[in-house]
CSV table of C-alpha atoms in Angstrom, one decimal:
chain,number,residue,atom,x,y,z
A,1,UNK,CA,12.5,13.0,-17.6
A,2,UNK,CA,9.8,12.1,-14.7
A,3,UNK,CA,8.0,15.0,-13.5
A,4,UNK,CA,8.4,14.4,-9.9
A,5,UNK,CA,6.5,16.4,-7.5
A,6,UNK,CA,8.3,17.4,-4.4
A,7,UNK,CA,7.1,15.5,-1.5
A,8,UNK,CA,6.5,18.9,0.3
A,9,UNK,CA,4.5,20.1,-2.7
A,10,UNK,CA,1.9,17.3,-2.5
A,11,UNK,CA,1.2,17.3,1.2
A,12,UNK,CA,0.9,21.1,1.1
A,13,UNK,CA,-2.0,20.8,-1.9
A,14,UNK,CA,-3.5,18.4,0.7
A,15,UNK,CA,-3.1,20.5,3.9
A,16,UNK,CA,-5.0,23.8,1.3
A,17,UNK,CA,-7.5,21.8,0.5
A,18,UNK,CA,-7.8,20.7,4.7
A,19,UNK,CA,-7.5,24.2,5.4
A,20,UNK,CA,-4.4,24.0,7.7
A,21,UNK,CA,-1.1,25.4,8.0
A,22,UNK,CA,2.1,23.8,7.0
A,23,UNK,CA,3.6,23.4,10.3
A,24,UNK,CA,0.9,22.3,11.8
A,25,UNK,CA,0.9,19.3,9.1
A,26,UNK,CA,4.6,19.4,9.9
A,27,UNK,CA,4.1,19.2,13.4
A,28,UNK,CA,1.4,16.2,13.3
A,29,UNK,CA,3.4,13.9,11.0
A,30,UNK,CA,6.2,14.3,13.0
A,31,UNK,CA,4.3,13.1,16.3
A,32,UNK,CA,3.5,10.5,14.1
A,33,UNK,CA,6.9,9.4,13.2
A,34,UNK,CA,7.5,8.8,16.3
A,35,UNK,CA,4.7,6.3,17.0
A,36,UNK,CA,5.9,4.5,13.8
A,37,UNK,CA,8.5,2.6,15.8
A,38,UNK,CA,6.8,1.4,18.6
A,39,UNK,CA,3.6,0.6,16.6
A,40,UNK,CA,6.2,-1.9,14.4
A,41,UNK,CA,6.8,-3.7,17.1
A,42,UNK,CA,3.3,-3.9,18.4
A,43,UNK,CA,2.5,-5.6,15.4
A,44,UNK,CA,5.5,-7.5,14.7
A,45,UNK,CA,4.6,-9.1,18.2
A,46,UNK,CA,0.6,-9.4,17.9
A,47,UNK,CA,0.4,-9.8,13.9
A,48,UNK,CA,-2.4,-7.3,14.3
A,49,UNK,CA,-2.9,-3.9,12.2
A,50,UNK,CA,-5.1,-1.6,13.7
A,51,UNK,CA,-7.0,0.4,10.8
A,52,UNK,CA,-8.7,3.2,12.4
A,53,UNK,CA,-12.0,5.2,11.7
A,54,UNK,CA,-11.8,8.7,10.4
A,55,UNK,CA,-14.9,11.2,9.9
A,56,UNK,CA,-15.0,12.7,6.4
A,57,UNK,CA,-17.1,15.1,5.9
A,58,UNK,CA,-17.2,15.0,1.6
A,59,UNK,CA,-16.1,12.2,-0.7
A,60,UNK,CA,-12.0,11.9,-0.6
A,61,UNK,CA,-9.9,13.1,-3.2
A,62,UNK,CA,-6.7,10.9,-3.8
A,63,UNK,CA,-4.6,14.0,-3.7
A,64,UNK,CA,-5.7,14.5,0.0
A,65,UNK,CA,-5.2,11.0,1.4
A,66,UNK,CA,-1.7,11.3,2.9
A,67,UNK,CA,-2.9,14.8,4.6
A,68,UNK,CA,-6.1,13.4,6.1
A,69,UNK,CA,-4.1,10.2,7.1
A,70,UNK,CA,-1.6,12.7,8.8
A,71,UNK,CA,-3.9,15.3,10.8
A,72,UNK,CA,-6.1,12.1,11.7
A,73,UNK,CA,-2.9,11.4,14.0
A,74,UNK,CA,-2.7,8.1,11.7
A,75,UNK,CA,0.6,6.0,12.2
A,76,UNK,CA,3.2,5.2,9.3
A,77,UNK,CA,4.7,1.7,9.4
A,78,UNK,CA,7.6,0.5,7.8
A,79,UNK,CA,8.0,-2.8,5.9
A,80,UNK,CA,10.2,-4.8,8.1
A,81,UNK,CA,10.5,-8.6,7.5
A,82,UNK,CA,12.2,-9.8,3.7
A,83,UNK,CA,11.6,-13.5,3.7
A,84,UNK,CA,13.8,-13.9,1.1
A,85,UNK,CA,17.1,-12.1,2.2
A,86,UNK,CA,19.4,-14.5,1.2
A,87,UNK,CA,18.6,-14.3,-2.2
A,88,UNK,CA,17.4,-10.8,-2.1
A,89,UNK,CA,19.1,-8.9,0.4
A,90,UNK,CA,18.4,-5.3,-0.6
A,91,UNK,CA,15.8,-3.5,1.4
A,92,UNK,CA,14.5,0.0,0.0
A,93,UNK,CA,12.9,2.1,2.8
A,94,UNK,CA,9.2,1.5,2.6
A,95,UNK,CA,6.2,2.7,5.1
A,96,UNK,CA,3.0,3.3,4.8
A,97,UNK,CA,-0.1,4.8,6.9
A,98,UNK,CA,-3.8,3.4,6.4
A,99,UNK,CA,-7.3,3.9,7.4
A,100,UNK,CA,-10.9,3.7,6.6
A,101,UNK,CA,-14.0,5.7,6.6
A,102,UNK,CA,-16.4,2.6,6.3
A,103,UNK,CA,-16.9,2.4,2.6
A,104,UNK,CA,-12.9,3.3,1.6
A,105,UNK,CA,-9.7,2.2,3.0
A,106,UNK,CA,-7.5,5.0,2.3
A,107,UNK,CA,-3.4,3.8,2.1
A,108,UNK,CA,-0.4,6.2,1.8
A,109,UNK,CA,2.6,4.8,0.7
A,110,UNK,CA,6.2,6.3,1.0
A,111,UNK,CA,9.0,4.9,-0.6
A,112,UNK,CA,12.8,5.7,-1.0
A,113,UNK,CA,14.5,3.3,-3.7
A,114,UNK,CA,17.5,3.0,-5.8
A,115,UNK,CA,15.9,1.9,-8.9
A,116,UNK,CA,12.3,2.5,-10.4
A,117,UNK,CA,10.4,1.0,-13.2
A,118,UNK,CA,6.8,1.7,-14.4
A,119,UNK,CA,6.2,-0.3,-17.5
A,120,UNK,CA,2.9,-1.8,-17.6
A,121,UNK,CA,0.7,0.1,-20.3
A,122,UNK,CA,-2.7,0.0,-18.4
A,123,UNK,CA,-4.7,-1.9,-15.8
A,124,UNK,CA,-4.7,-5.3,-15.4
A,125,UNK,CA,-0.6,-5.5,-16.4
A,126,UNK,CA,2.3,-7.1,-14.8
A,127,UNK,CA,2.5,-4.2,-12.2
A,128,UNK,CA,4.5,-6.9,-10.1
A,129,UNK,CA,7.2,-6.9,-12.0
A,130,UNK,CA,7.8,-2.8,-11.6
A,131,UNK,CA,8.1,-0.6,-8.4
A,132,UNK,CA,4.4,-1.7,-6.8
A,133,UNK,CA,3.1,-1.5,-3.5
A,134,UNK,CA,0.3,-3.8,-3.0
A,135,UNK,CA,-2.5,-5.0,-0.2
A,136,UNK,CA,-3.6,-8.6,0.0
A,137,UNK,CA,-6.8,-8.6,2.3
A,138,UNK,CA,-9.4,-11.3,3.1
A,139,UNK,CA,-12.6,-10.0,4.3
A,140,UNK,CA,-14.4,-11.1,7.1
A,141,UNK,CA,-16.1,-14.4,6.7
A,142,UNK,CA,-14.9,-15.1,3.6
A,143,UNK,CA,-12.7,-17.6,1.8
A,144,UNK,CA,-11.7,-15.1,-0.8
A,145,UNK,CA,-8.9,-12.9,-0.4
A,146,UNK,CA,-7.7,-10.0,-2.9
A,147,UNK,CA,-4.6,-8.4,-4.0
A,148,UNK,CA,-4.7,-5.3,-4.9
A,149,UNK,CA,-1.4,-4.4,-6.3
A,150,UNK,CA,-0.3,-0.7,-7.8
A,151,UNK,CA,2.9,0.6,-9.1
A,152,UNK,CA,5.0,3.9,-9.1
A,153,UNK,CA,3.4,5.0,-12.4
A,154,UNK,CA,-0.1,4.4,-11.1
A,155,UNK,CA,-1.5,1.0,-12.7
A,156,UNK,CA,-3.6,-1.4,-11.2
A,157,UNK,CA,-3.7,-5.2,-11.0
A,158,UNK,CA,-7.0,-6.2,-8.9
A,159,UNK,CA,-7.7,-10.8,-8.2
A,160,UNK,CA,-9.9,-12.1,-6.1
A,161,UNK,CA,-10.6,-15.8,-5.0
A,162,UNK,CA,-9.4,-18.4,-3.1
A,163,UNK,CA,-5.5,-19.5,-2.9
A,164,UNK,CA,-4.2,-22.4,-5.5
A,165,UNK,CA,-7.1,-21.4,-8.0
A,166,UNK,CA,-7.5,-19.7,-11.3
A,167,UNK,CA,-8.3,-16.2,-9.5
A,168,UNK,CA,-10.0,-14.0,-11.7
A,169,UNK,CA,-9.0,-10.4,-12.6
A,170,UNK,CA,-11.6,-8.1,-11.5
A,171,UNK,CA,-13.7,-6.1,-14.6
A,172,UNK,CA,-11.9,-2.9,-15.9
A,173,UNK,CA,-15.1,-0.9,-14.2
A,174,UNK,CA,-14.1,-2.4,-11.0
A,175,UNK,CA,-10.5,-1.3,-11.3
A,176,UNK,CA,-11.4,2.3,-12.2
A,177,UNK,CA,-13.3,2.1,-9.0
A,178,UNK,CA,-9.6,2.7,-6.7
A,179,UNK,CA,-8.5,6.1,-7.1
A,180,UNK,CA,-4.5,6.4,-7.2
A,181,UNK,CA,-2.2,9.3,-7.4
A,182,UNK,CA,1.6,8.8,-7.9
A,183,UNK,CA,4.3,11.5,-7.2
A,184,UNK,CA,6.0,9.9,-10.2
A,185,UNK,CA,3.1,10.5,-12.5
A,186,UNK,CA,0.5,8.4,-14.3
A,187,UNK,CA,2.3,7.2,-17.7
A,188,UNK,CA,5.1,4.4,-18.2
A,189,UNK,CA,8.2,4.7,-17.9
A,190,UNK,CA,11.1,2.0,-18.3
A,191,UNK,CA,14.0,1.1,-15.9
A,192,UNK,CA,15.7,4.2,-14.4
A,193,UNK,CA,18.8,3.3,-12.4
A,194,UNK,CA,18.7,6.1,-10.3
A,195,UNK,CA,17.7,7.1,-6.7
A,196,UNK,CA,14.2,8.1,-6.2
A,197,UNK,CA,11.9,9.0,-3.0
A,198,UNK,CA,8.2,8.4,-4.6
A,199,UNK,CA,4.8,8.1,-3.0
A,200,UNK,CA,1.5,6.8,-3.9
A,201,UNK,CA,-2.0,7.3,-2.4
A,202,UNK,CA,-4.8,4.9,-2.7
A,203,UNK,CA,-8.4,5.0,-2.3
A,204,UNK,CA,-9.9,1.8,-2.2
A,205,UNK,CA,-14.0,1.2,-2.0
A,206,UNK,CA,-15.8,-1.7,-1.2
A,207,UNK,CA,-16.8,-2.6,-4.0
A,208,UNK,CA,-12.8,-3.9,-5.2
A,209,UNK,CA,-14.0,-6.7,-3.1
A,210,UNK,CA,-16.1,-7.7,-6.3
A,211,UNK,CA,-16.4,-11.2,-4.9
A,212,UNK,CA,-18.5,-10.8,-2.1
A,213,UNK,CA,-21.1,-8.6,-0.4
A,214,UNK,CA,-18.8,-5.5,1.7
A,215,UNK,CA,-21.2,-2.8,2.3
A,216,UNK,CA,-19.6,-1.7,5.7
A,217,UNK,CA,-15.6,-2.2,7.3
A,218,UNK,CA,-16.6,-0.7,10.2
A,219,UNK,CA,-15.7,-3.7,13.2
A,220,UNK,CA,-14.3,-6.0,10.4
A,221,UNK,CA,-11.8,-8.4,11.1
A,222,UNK,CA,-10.2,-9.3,8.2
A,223,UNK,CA,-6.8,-11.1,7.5
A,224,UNK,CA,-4.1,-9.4,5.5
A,225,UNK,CA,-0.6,-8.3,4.9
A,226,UNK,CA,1.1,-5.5,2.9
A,227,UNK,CA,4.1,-5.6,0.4
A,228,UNK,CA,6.5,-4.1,-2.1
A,229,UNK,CA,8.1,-5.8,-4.7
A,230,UNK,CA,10.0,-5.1,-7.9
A,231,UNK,CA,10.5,-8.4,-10.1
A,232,UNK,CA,12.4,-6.8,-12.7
A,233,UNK,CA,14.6,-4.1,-11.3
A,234,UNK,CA,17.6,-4.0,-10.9
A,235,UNK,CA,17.8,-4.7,-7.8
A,236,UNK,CA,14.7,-7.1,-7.1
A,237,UNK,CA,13.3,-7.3,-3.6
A,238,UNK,CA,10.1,-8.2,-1.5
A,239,UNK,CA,9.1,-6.9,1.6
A,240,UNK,CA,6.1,-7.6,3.7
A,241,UNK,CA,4.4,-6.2,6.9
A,242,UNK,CA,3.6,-10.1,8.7
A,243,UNK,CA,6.3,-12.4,8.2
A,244,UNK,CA,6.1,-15.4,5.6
A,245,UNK,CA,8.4,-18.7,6.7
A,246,UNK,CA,8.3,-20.0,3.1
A,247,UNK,CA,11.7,-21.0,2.0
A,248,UNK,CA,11.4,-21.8,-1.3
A,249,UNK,CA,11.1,-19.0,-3.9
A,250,UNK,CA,9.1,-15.7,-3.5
A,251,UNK,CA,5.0,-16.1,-3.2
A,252,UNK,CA,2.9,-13.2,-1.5
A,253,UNK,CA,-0.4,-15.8,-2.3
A,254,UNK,CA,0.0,-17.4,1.0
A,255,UNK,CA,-3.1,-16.2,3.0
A,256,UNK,CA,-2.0,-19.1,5.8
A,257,UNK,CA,0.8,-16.3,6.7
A,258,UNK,CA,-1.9,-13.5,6.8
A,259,UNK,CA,-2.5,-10.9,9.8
A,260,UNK,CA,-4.9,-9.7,11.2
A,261,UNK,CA,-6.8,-6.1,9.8
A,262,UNK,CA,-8.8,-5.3,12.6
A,263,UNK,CA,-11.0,-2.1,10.8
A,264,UNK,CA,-12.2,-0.2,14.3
């Protein structure tokens, strides 16, 4: 069986650590809730993603992403658009909330499906083809762009390069770089056809962007989009932030359907 941690268990080892009560936690991520809806449609209109500045006083734990996302006042957004409905028309509920500090992006994801799958072994895997969550960004002034995809059981899959090449997978020291933390735990497990609500916490440095020179994301305005996926459950589906007008089969790798990340 998958030790799932409650969702209220894991943001109240984050609000300990932050040294603040429960309901004011509560209270915050509630206010921010109700920004989630209006800030969709911001950037369903603009196809811009605001990824604000927080102050951190200590390097971040991944355990305490989703609480310093939530008493940051950061907004969740939910995955609207699925460019392939007519093929795919199921839709699990997906949001997530990111920022930065100027070396990390730090990404919560929140995720309530009817299926979920974690079979690849180790970094590097087919993490596509389970329940994954993943961030395709192009820096700044660059003509690379990366994915940076992560499933429910924690594993990595990190390219970088430029569309319609052989992108390379980033080093193994790279990978170990992004800190994760999954609700559902950090070892495989195959297809369970049964409901879950999961999340997963990211914390991403700059030096995943192994491709190019990052030393600050302060001001950057990068191009992007964010997606979940599932090529092999049983109910496959994509999902994506921006919306992609492709209507042949399903490709993320489309950077000319990209948004804008505009780091403050």
């Amino acid at each position: 069986m998958i030790n799932q941690k409650p969702v209220s268990l894991w943001l109240m080892l984050a609000v300990a650590s932050l040294l603040l009560s429960p309901q004011t936690i509560n209270a915050q991520k509630n206010n921010n809730q109700k920004k989630m809806q209006m800030e969709n449609n911001c950037t369903q209109e603009k196809s811009t993603l605001l990824v604000k500045r927080i102050q951190v006083a200590n390097p971040v734990k991944v355990e305490q992403v989703e609480g310093l996302l939530v008493v940051n006042g950061i907004a969740w957004h939910r995955l609207e658009h699925a460019p392939w409905e007519d093929r795919f028309p199921y839709r699990p509920r997906v949001q997530f909330a990111i920022a930065h500090t100027g070396r990390e992006i730090l990404l919560a994801w929140d995720v309530e499906e009817s299926c979920v799958r974690a079979v690849a072994e180790a970094d590097g895997g087919a993490v596509w083809q389970d329940s994954c969550c993943e961030l395709f960004i192009q820096p700044e002034g660059s003509n690379n762009y990366y994915n940076i995809e992560c499933n429910c059981g924690g594993k990595l899959l990190v390219q970088g390069g430029v569309v319609g090449t052989n992108r390379p997978v980033a080093e193994a020291s790279v990978m170990s770089l992004v800190r994760r933390f999954s609700t559902l735990g950090n070892e495989p497990f195959p297809l369970i056809n049964e409901p879950r609500h999961w999340q997963l916490c990211e914390v991403i440095p700059v030096e995943a962007f192994f491709l190019d020179d990052v030393s600050d994301l302060s001001g950057m305005q990068a191009r992007g989009n964010l997606y979940k996926c599932g090529d092999r459950l049983a109910k496959p589906h994509y999902l994506s932030m921006f919306p992609i007008h492709l209507p042949e089969k399903p490709a993320f790798h489309c950077p000319q359907f990209f948004g804008t990340l505009s780091f403050e």
